[in-house]
PDB file of C-alpha atoms in Angstrom:
ATOM      1  CA  ARG V   1     133.580 -77.587 -54.476  1.00 73.00           C
ATOM      2  CA  LYS V   2     133.322 -80.592 -57.019  1.00 81.00           C
ATOM      3  CA  GLU V   3     135.437 -83.935 -55.839  1.00 89.00           C
ATOM      4  CA  VAL V   4     137.018 -83.797 -59.326  1.00 94.00           C
ATOM      5  CA  GLU V   5     137.396 -80.413 -61.480  1.00 95.00           C
ATOM      6  CA  GLN V   6     138.781 -80.593 -65.258  1.00 94.00           C
ATOM      7  CA  ASP V   7     139.776 -77.863 -67.825  1.00 87.00           C
ATOM      8  CA  PRO V   8     136.160 -77.099 -69.307  1.00 78.00           C
ATOM      9  CA  GLY V   9     137.428 -77.212 -72.837  1.00 86.00           C
ATOM     10  CA  PRO V  10     137.093 -77.339 -75.556  1.00 93.00           C
ATOM     11  CA  PHE V  11     140.673 -77.401 -77.081  1.00 95.00           C
ATOM     12  CA  ASN V  12     140.518 -77.082 -80.612  1.00 96.00           C
ATOM     13  CA  VAL V  13     144.153 -77.633 -81.669  1.00 97.00           C
ATOM     14  CA  PRO V  14     145.715 -78.415 -85.297  1.00 97.00           C
ATOM     15  CA  GLU V  15     147.150 -81.882 -86.099  1.00 97.00           C
ATOM     16  CA  GLY V  16     150.643 -82.324 -84.911  1.00 97.00           C
ATOM     17  CA  ALA V  17     150.129 -79.920 -81.806  1.00 97.00           C
ATOM     18  CA  THR V  18     150.863 -80.804 -78.254  1.00 97.00           C
ATOM     19  CA  VAL V  19     147.860 -80.543 -75.684  1.00 96.00           C
ATOM     20  CA  ALA V  20     147.963 -80.665 -71.957  1.00 95.00           C
ATOM     21  CA  PHE V  21     144.596 -81.320 -69.697  1.00 95.00           C
ATOM     22  CA  ASN V  22     144.622 -80.756 -66.080  1.00 94.00           C
ATOM     23  CA  CYS V  23     142.801 -82.098 -63.330  1.00 95.00           C
ATOM     24  CA  THR V  24     142.325 -81.667 -59.364  1.00 95.00           C
ATOM     25  CA  TYR V  25     140.669 -83.519 -56.962  1.00 93.00           C
ATOM     26  CA  SER V  26     139.823 -82.592 -53.560  1.00 91.00           C
ATOM     27  CA  ASN V  27     140.161 -85.888 -51.491  1.00 85.00           C
ATOM     28  CA  SER V  28     143.131 -86.900 -50.328  1.00 80.00           C
ATOM     29  CA  ALA V  29     141.845 -90.301 -49.559  1.00 78.00           C
ATOM     30  CA  SER V  30     142.221 -90.381 -53.378  1.00 78.00           C
ATOM     31  CA  GLN V  31     144.134 -93.515 -54.050  1.00 80.00           C
ATOM     32  CA  SER V  32     144.428 -94.375 -57.917  1.00 90.00           C
ATOM     33  CA  PHE V  33     144.044 -92.359 -60.642  1.00 93.00           C
ATOM     34  CA  PHE V  34     142.927 -92.563 -64.463  1.00 95.00           C
ATOM     35  CA  TRP V  35     142.259 -91.176 -67.667  1.00 96.00           C
ATOM     36  CA  TYR V  36     139.439 -92.234 -69.797  1.00 96.00           C
ATOM     37  CA  ARG V  37     138.749 -91.469 -73.158  1.00 97.00           C
ATOM     38  CA  GLN V  38     134.919 -90.986 -74.469  1.00 97.00           C
ATOM     39  CA  ASP V  39     134.159 -90.744 -78.212  1.00 96.00           C
ATOM     40  CA  CYS V  40     130.674 -89.073 -79.131  1.00 94.00           C
ATOM     41  CA  ARG V  41     127.763 -91.221 -78.016  1.00 92.00           C
ATOM     42  CA  LYS V  42     130.102 -93.942 -76.892  1.00 95.00           C
ATOM     43  CA  GLU V  43     130.929 -95.361 -73.301  1.00 96.00           C
ATOM     44  CA  PRO V  44     134.404 -94.427 -71.656  1.00 96.00           C
ATOM     45  CA  LYS V  45     137.197 -96.464 -72.363  1.00 95.00           C
ATOM     46  CA  LEU V  46     140.402 -96.421 -69.969  1.00 94.00           C
ATOM     47  CA  LEU V  47     143.209 -94.719 -71.748  1.00 96.00           C
ATOM     48  CA  MET V  48     145.776 -94.983 -69.047  1.00 94.00           C
ATOM     49  CA  SER V  49     146.419 -95.300 -65.296  1.00 92.00           C
ATOM     50  CA  VAL V  50     148.349 -92.309 -63.665  1.00 92.00           C
ATOM     51  CA  TYR V  51     151.033 -93.537 -61.273  1.00 86.00           C
ATOM     52  CA  SER V  52     153.110 -91.413 -58.983  1.00 85.00           C
ATOM     53  CA  SER V  53     156.470 -91.612 -61.094  1.00 86.00           C
ATOM     54  CA  GLY V  54     154.466 -90.557 -64.012  1.00 87.00           C
ATOM     55  CA  ASN V  55     153.961 -92.604 -67.163  1.00 92.00           C
ATOM     56  CA  GLU V  56     153.949 -92.931 -70.687  1.00 93.00           C
ATOM     57  CA  ASP V  57     152.158 -94.714 -73.477  1.00 93.00           C
ATOM     58  CA  GLY V  58     153.313 -93.467 -77.211  1.00 96.00           C
ATOM     59  CA  ARG V  59     152.316 -90.066 -77.533  1.00 97.00           C
ATOM     60  CA  PHE V  60     150.491 -89.769 -74.173  1.00 97.00           C
ATOM     61  CA  THR V  61     151.894 -88.864 -70.968  1.00 97.00           C
ATOM     62  CA  ALA V  62     150.307 -88.558 -67.422  1.00 96.00           C
ATOM     63  CA  GLN V  63     151.448 -87.408 -64.364  1.00 95.00           C
ATOM     64  CA  LEU V  64     150.439 -87.024 -60.577  1.00 94.00           C
ATOM     65  CA  ASN V  65     151.347 -84.296 -58.289  1.00 92.00           C
ATOM     66  CA  ARG V  66     149.687 -85.735 -54.585  1.00 90.00           C
ATOM     67  CA  ALA V  67     150.886 -82.828 -52.624  1.00 90.00           C
ATOM     68  CA  SER V  68     149.102 -80.640 -55.187  1.00 91.00           C
ATOM     69  CA  GLN V  69     146.225 -82.972 -55.835  1.00 92.00           C
ATOM     70  CA  TYR V  70     146.284 -82.508 -59.186  1.00 91.00           C
ATOM     71  CA  ILE V  71     146.863 -85.080 -62.753  1.00 95.00           C
ATOM     72  CA  SER V  72     147.725 -84.027 -65.973  1.00 95.00           C
ATOM     73  CA  LEU V  73     147.487 -85.661 -69.324  1.00 97.00           C
ATOM     74  CA  LEU V  74     149.669 -84.385 -72.230  1.00 97.00           C
ATOM     75  CA  ILE V  75     149.206 -85.595 -76.003  1.00 97.00           C
ATOM     76  CA  ARG V  76     152.023 -84.853 -78.121  1.00 98.00           C
ATOM     77  CA  ASP V  77     151.627 -84.902 -81.989  1.00 98.00           C
ATOM     78  CA  SER V  78     147.922 -84.947 -81.916  1.00 98.00           C
ATOM     79  CA  LYS V  79     146.204 -86.823 -84.297  1.00 97.00           C
ATOM     80  CA  LEU V  80     142.409 -86.466 -85.606  1.00 97.00           C
ATOM     81  CA  SER V  81     141.682 -89.523 -84.384  1.00 97.00           C
ATOM     82  CA  ASP V  82     142.545 -87.975 -81.125  1.00 98.00           C
ATOM     83  CA  SER V  83     139.232 -85.742 -81.063  1.00 97.00           C
ATOM     84  CA  ALA V  84     137.137 -86.871 -78.053  1.00 97.00           C
ATOM     85  CA  THR V  85     136.546 -86.205 -74.484  1.00 97.00           C
ATOM     86  CA  TYR V  86     138.876 -86.836 -72.033  1.00 97.00           C
ATOM     87  CA  LEU V  87     137.443 -87.852 -68.288  1.00 97.00           C
ATOM     88  CA  CYS V  88     139.871 -88.039 -65.373  1.00 96.00           C
ATOM     89  CA  ALA V  89     138.761 -90.191 -62.491  1.00 95.00           C
ATOM     90  CA  VAL V  90     139.921 -90.849 -59.159  1.00 94.00           C
ATOM     91  CA  PHE V  91     139.292 -93.882 -57.219  1.00 91.00           C
ATOM     92  CA  LEU V  92     138.377 -93.257 -53.357  1.00 86.00           C
ATOM     93  CA  SER V  93     139.564 -96.146 -51.240  1.00 79.00           C
ATOM     94  CA  GLY V  94     139.425 -96.242 -47.357  1.00 72.00           C
ATOM     95  CA  GLY V  95     135.640 -97.738 -46.934  1.00 72.00           C
ATOM     96  CA  TYR V  96     134.392 -95.534 -50.287  1.00 74.00           C
ATOM     97  CA  ASN V  97     135.890 -98.003 -53.125  1.00 81.00           C
ATOM     98  CA  LYS V  98     134.525 -95.867 -55.748  1.00 88.00           C
ATOM     99  CA  LEU V  99     135.531 -94.021 -58.922  1.00 92.00           C
ATOM    100  CA  ILE V 100     134.552 -90.395 -59.182  1.00 94.00           C
ATOM    101  CA  PHE V 101     134.607 -88.617 -62.399  1.00 96.00           C
ATOM    102  CA  GLY V 102     135.562 -85.358 -63.651  1.00 96.00           C
ATOM    103  CA  ALA V 103     133.094 -83.506 -66.061  1.00 96.00           C
ATOM    104  CA  GLY V 104     135.716 -84.307 -69.033  1.00 96.00           C
ATOM    105  CA  THR V 105     137.512 -82.122 -71.300  1.00 96.00           C
ATOM    106  CA  ARG V 106     136.586 -81.974 -74.981  1.00 96.00           C
ATOM    107  CA  LEU V 107     139.274 -82.180 -77.740  1.00 97.00           C
ATOM    108  CA  ALA V 108     138.950 -81.286 -81.379  1.00 97.00           C
ATOM    109  CA  VAL V 109     141.839 -81.791 -83.392  1.00 97.00           C
ATOM    110  CA  HIS V 110     141.541 -80.221 -86.637  1.00 96.00           C
ATOM    111  CA  PRO V 111     143.641 -80.626 -90.029  1.00 95.00           C
TER     112      PRO V 111
ATOM    113  CA  GLU F   1     136.332-111.812 -75.011  1.00 66.00           C
ATOM    114  CA  ALA F   2     132.563-110.670 -74.842  1.00 82.00           C
ATOM    115  CA  GLY F   3     132.145-106.963 -73.243  1.00 94.00           C
ATOM    116  CA  VAL F   4     129.488-105.924 -70.884  1.00 97.00           C
ATOM    117  CA  ALA F   5     126.092-105.958 -72.786  1.00 97.00           C
ATOM    118  CA  GLN F   6     123.216-103.321 -72.242  1.00 98.00           C
ATOM    119  CA  SER F   7     119.539-103.198 -73.556  1.00 97.00           C
ATOM    120  CA  PRO F   8     117.732-101.471 -74.714  1.00 97.00           C
ATOM    121  CA  ARG F   9     120.157 -98.803 -76.347  1.00 97.00           C
ATOM    122  CA  TYR F  10     117.742 -96.120 -76.671  1.00 97.00           C
ATOM    123  CA  LYS F  11     114.367 -95.195 -75.066  1.00 97.00           C
ATOM    124  CA  ILE F  12     111.819 -92.684 -74.929  1.00 98.00           C
ATOM    125  CA  ILE F  13     109.057 -92.449 -72.496  1.00 97.00           C
ATOM    126  CA  GLU F  14     106.969 -89.784 -71.046  1.00 97.00           C
ATOM    127  CA  LYS F  15     107.352 -88.592 -67.525  1.00 96.00           C
ATOM    128  CA  ARG F  16     105.535 -90.553 -64.886  1.00 97.00           C
ATOM    129  CA  GLN F  17     106.033 -93.796 -66.982  1.00 97.00           C
ATOM    130  CA  SER F  18     108.055 -96.648 -66.128  1.00 97.00           C
ATOM    131  CA  VAL F  19     111.484 -97.851 -67.819  1.00 98.00           C
ATOM    132  CA  ALA F  20     114.026-100.638 -66.929  1.00 98.00           C
ATOM    133  CA  PHE F  21     117.404-101.598 -68.078  1.00 97.00           C
ATOM    134  CA  TRP F  22     119.292-104.450 -68.212  1.00 97.00           C
ATOM    135  CA  CYS F  23     122.884-105.178 -68.249  1.00 97.00           C
ATOM    136  CA  ASN F  24     125.042-108.170 -68.435  1.00 97.00           C
ATOM    137  CA  PRO F  25     128.722-107.737 -67.245  1.00 97.00           C
ATOM    138  CA  ILE F  26     131.841-109.579 -68.459  1.00 96.00           C
ATOM    139  CA  SER F  27     131.893-113.550 -67.420  1.00 94.00           C
ATOM    140  CA  GLY F  28     133.707-113.828 -64.228  1.00 93.00           C
ATOM    141  CA  HIS F  29     133.302-110.182 -63.044  1.00 95.00           C
ATOM    142  CA  ALA F  30     132.125-109.813 -59.441  1.00 95.00           C
ATOM    143  CA  THR F  31     131.568-106.291 -59.327  1.00 95.00           C
ATOM    144  CA  LEU F  32     128.842-104.648 -61.320  1.00 97.00           C
ATOM    145  CA  TYR F  33     127.844-100.877 -61.538  1.00 97.00           C
ATOM    146  CA  TRP F  34     125.244 -98.531 -62.557  1.00 98.00           C
ATOM    147  CA  TYR F  35     126.296 -94.988 -63.623  1.00 98.00           C
ATOM    148  CA  GLN F  36     124.108 -91.966 -64.694  1.00 98.00           C
ATOM    149  CA  GLN F  37     125.974 -89.786 -67.419  1.00 98.00           C
ATOM    150  CA  ILE F  38     123.846 -86.253 -67.781  1.00 97.00           C
ATOM    151  CA  LEU F  39     124.944 -84.442 -70.714  1.00 94.00           C
ATOM    152  CA  GLY F  40     127.986 -82.382 -70.656  1.00 92.00           C
ATOM    153  CA  GLN F  41     128.944 -84.419 -67.109  1.00 94.00           C
ATOM    154  CA  GLY F  42     131.205 -87.286 -66.268  1.00 96.00           C
ATOM    155  CA  PRO F  43     129.553 -90.431 -65.125  1.00 97.00           C
ATOM    156  CA  LYS F  44     128.193 -90.677 -61.644  1.00 96.00           C
ATOM    157  CA  LEU F  45     127.705 -93.902 -59.795  1.00 96.00           C
ATOM    158  CA  LEU F  46     124.336 -94.857 -58.388  1.00 97.00           C
ATOM    159  CA  ILE F  47     124.784 -98.204 -57.425  1.00 97.00           C
ATOM    160  CA  GLN F  48     127.640-101.018 -56.897  1.00 96.00           C
ATOM    161  CA  PHE F  49     126.953-104.484 -56.335  1.00 95.00           C
ATOM    162  CA  GLN F  50     129.780-107.246 -55.207  1.00 94.00           C
ATOM    163  CA  ASN F  51     128.251-110.359 -56.482  1.00 92.00           C
ATOM    164  CA  ASN F  52     124.436-110.223 -55.644  1.00 88.00           C
ATOM    165  CA  GLY F  53     124.945-107.654 -52.531  1.00 92.00           C
ATOM    166  CA  VAL F  54     124.780-103.811 -52.608  1.00 93.00           C
ATOM    167  CA  VAL F  55     128.054-102.533 -51.668  1.00 92.00           C
ATOM    168  CA  ASP F  56     127.022 -98.520 -52.396  1.00 93.00           C
ATOM    169  CA  ASP F  57     123.635 -97.222 -53.112  1.00 94.00           C
ATOM    170  CA  SER F  58     124.206 -93.958 -51.409  1.00 92.00           C
ATOM    171  CA  GLN F  59     123.446 -91.908 -54.444  1.00 93.00           C
ATOM    172  CA  LEU F  60     120.489 -93.842 -55.924  1.00 96.00           C
ATOM    173  CA  PRO F  61     116.989 -91.719 -55.436  1.00 95.00           C
ATOM    174  CA  LYS F  62     115.804 -94.768 -53.787  1.00 94.00           C
ATOM    175  CA  ASP F  63     112.144 -93.251 -54.033  1.00 95.00           C
ATOM    176  CA  ARG F  64     112.123 -93.826 -57.581  1.00 97.00           C
ATOM    177  CA  PHE F  65     115.308 -95.897 -58.543  1.00 97.00           C
ATOM    178  CA  SER F  66     115.628 -99.858 -57.774  1.00 97.00           C
ATOM    179  CA  ALA F  67     118.107-102.250 -58.537  1.00 97.00           C
ATOM    180  CA  GLU F  68     119.003-105.858 -58.283  1.00 96.00           C
ATOM    181  CA  ARG F  69     121.251-108.442 -59.156  1.00 95.00           C
ATOM    182  CA  LEU F  70     119.536-111.389 -57.780  1.00 84.00           C
ATOM    183  CA  LYS F  71     121.795-114.139 -59.076  1.00 89.00           C
ATOM    184  CA  GLY F  72     124.960-112.003 -59.164  1.00 87.00           C
ATOM    185  CA  VAL F  73     125.476-111.947 -62.812  1.00 93.00           C
ATOM    186  CA  ASP F  74     123.058-109.741 -64.699  1.00 95.00           C
ATOM    187  CA  SER F  75     121.404-106.780 -63.140  1.00 97.00           C
ATOM    188  CA  THR F  76     118.582-104.456 -64.014  1.00 97.00           C
ATOM    189  CA  LEU F  77     117.826-100.790 -63.099  1.00 98.00           C
ATOM    190  CA  LYS F  78     114.007 -99.496 -62.658  1.00 98.00           C
ATOM    191  CA  ILE F  79     112.840 -96.201 -62.649  1.00 98.00           C
ATOM    192  CA  GLN F  80     109.556 -95.695 -61.516  1.00 97.00           C
ATOM    193  CA  PRO F  81     107.990 -93.234 -62.102  1.00 96.00           C
ATOM    194  CA  ALA F  82     110.566 -91.125 -64.554  1.00 97.00           C
ATOM    195  CA  LYS F  83     111.064 -87.525 -64.399  1.00 97.00           C
ATOM    196  CA  LEU F  84     112.450 -85.189 -67.049  1.00 97.00           C
ATOM    197  CA  GLU F  85     115.513 -84.854 -65.428  1.00 97.00           C
ATOM    198  CA  ASP F  86     116.205 -88.615 -65.435  1.00 97.00           C
ATOM    199  CA  SER F  87     117.051 -88.101 -69.177  1.00 98.00           C
ATOM    200  CA  ALA F  88     120.800 -89.256 -69.532  1.00 98.00           C
ATOM    201  CA  VAL F  89     122.598 -91.873 -70.669  1.00 98.00           C
ATOM    202  CA  TYR F  90     122.629 -95.221 -67.933  1.00 98.00           C
ATOM    203  CA  LEU F  91     126.099 -96.754 -68.263  1.00 98.00           C
ATOM    204  CA  CYS F  92     126.577-100.158 -66.754  1.00 98.00           C
ATOM    205  CA  ALA F  93     130.130-101.434 -65.764  1.00 97.00           C
ATOM    206  CA  SER F  94     131.919-104.327 -64.378  1.00 96.00           C
ATOM    207  CA  SER F  95     135.171-105.419 -62.982  1.00 94.00           C
ATOM    208  CA  LEU F  96     136.833-108.562 -61.502  1.00 93.00           C
ATOM    209  CA  GLY F  97     136.750-106.501 -57.941  1.00 88.00           C
ATOM    210  CA  GLN F  98     136.294-103.451 -56.289  1.00 86.00           C
ATOM    211  CA  GLU F  99     139.593-101.951 -57.046  1.00 83.00           C
ATOM    212  CA  GLU F 100     139.971-103.577 -60.609  1.00 86.00           C
ATOM    213  CA  THR F 101     139.702-101.643 -63.856  1.00 89.00           C
ATOM    214  CA  GLN F 102     135.875-100.837 -64.906  1.00 93.00           C
ATOM    215  CA  TYR F 103     134.698-101.764 -68.381  1.00 95.00           C
ATOM    216  CA  PHE F 104     131.686 -99.788 -69.309  1.00 97.00           C
ATOM    217  CA  GLY F 105     128.868-100.856 -71.863  1.00 97.00           C
ATOM    218  CA  PRO F 106     127.686 -98.959 -74.447  1.00 97.00           C
ATOM    219  CA  GLY F 107     124.774 -97.331 -72.501  1.00 97.00           C
ATOM    220  CA  THR F 108     121.053 -96.868 -72.752  1.00 98.00           C
ATOM    221  CA  ARG F 109     120.224 -93.337 -73.959  1.00 97.00           C
ATOM    222  CA  LEU F 110     117.128 -92.429 -72.143  1.00 98.00           C
ATOM    223  CA  LEU F 111     114.730 -89.474 -73.128  1.00 98.00           C
ATOM    224  CA  VAL F 112     111.872 -88.617 -70.882  1.00 97.00           C
ATOM    225  CA  LEU F 113     109.287 -86.277 -72.580  1.00 97.00           C
TER     226      LEU F 113
END
């Protein structure tokens, strides 16, 4: 089983739609959680950290469920510019101190 | 503030040849990472430096890959000899510390023929 698994996608949605991505992780030593955005042929860029209580940044909402070991990202009112690959990342502490990425979920927003 | 710099941006080589990539992290960042991202996959950590010391190289194929960060600033990653399956984007990232936010460079896209 992969350490971090994501919905494979691609998700094709019209502008204005709400779309949700899920990510599951297998290691209970996971300490911190993140969503990165990666545009085609570009480097990953941090979109947002994910906090236990859930957090929101404009149209983006991230949630964490430690009991079920999953993270979610909700995008409301999708824009064409949201088209990208969204990478879930989990930071393993306890001597590992490394970031493990999922394979990413591709989102395509169309007019 | 300048970001993470990498060169070259693209490289095409034949299998069994050697190649080297260079990375200059954000000024003041003690931790430097090299990742390999194969098409359709997420970045995979190859090696992590804290200043000029190696913290984690457990996923570095040491028979052909090597990396150094001699003065604790910039770093080089070398592949010798390259294999077809090494075709990937090699991303360098840096952070203030091991548990701080990582910032990625633009990557080097390697194609091994």
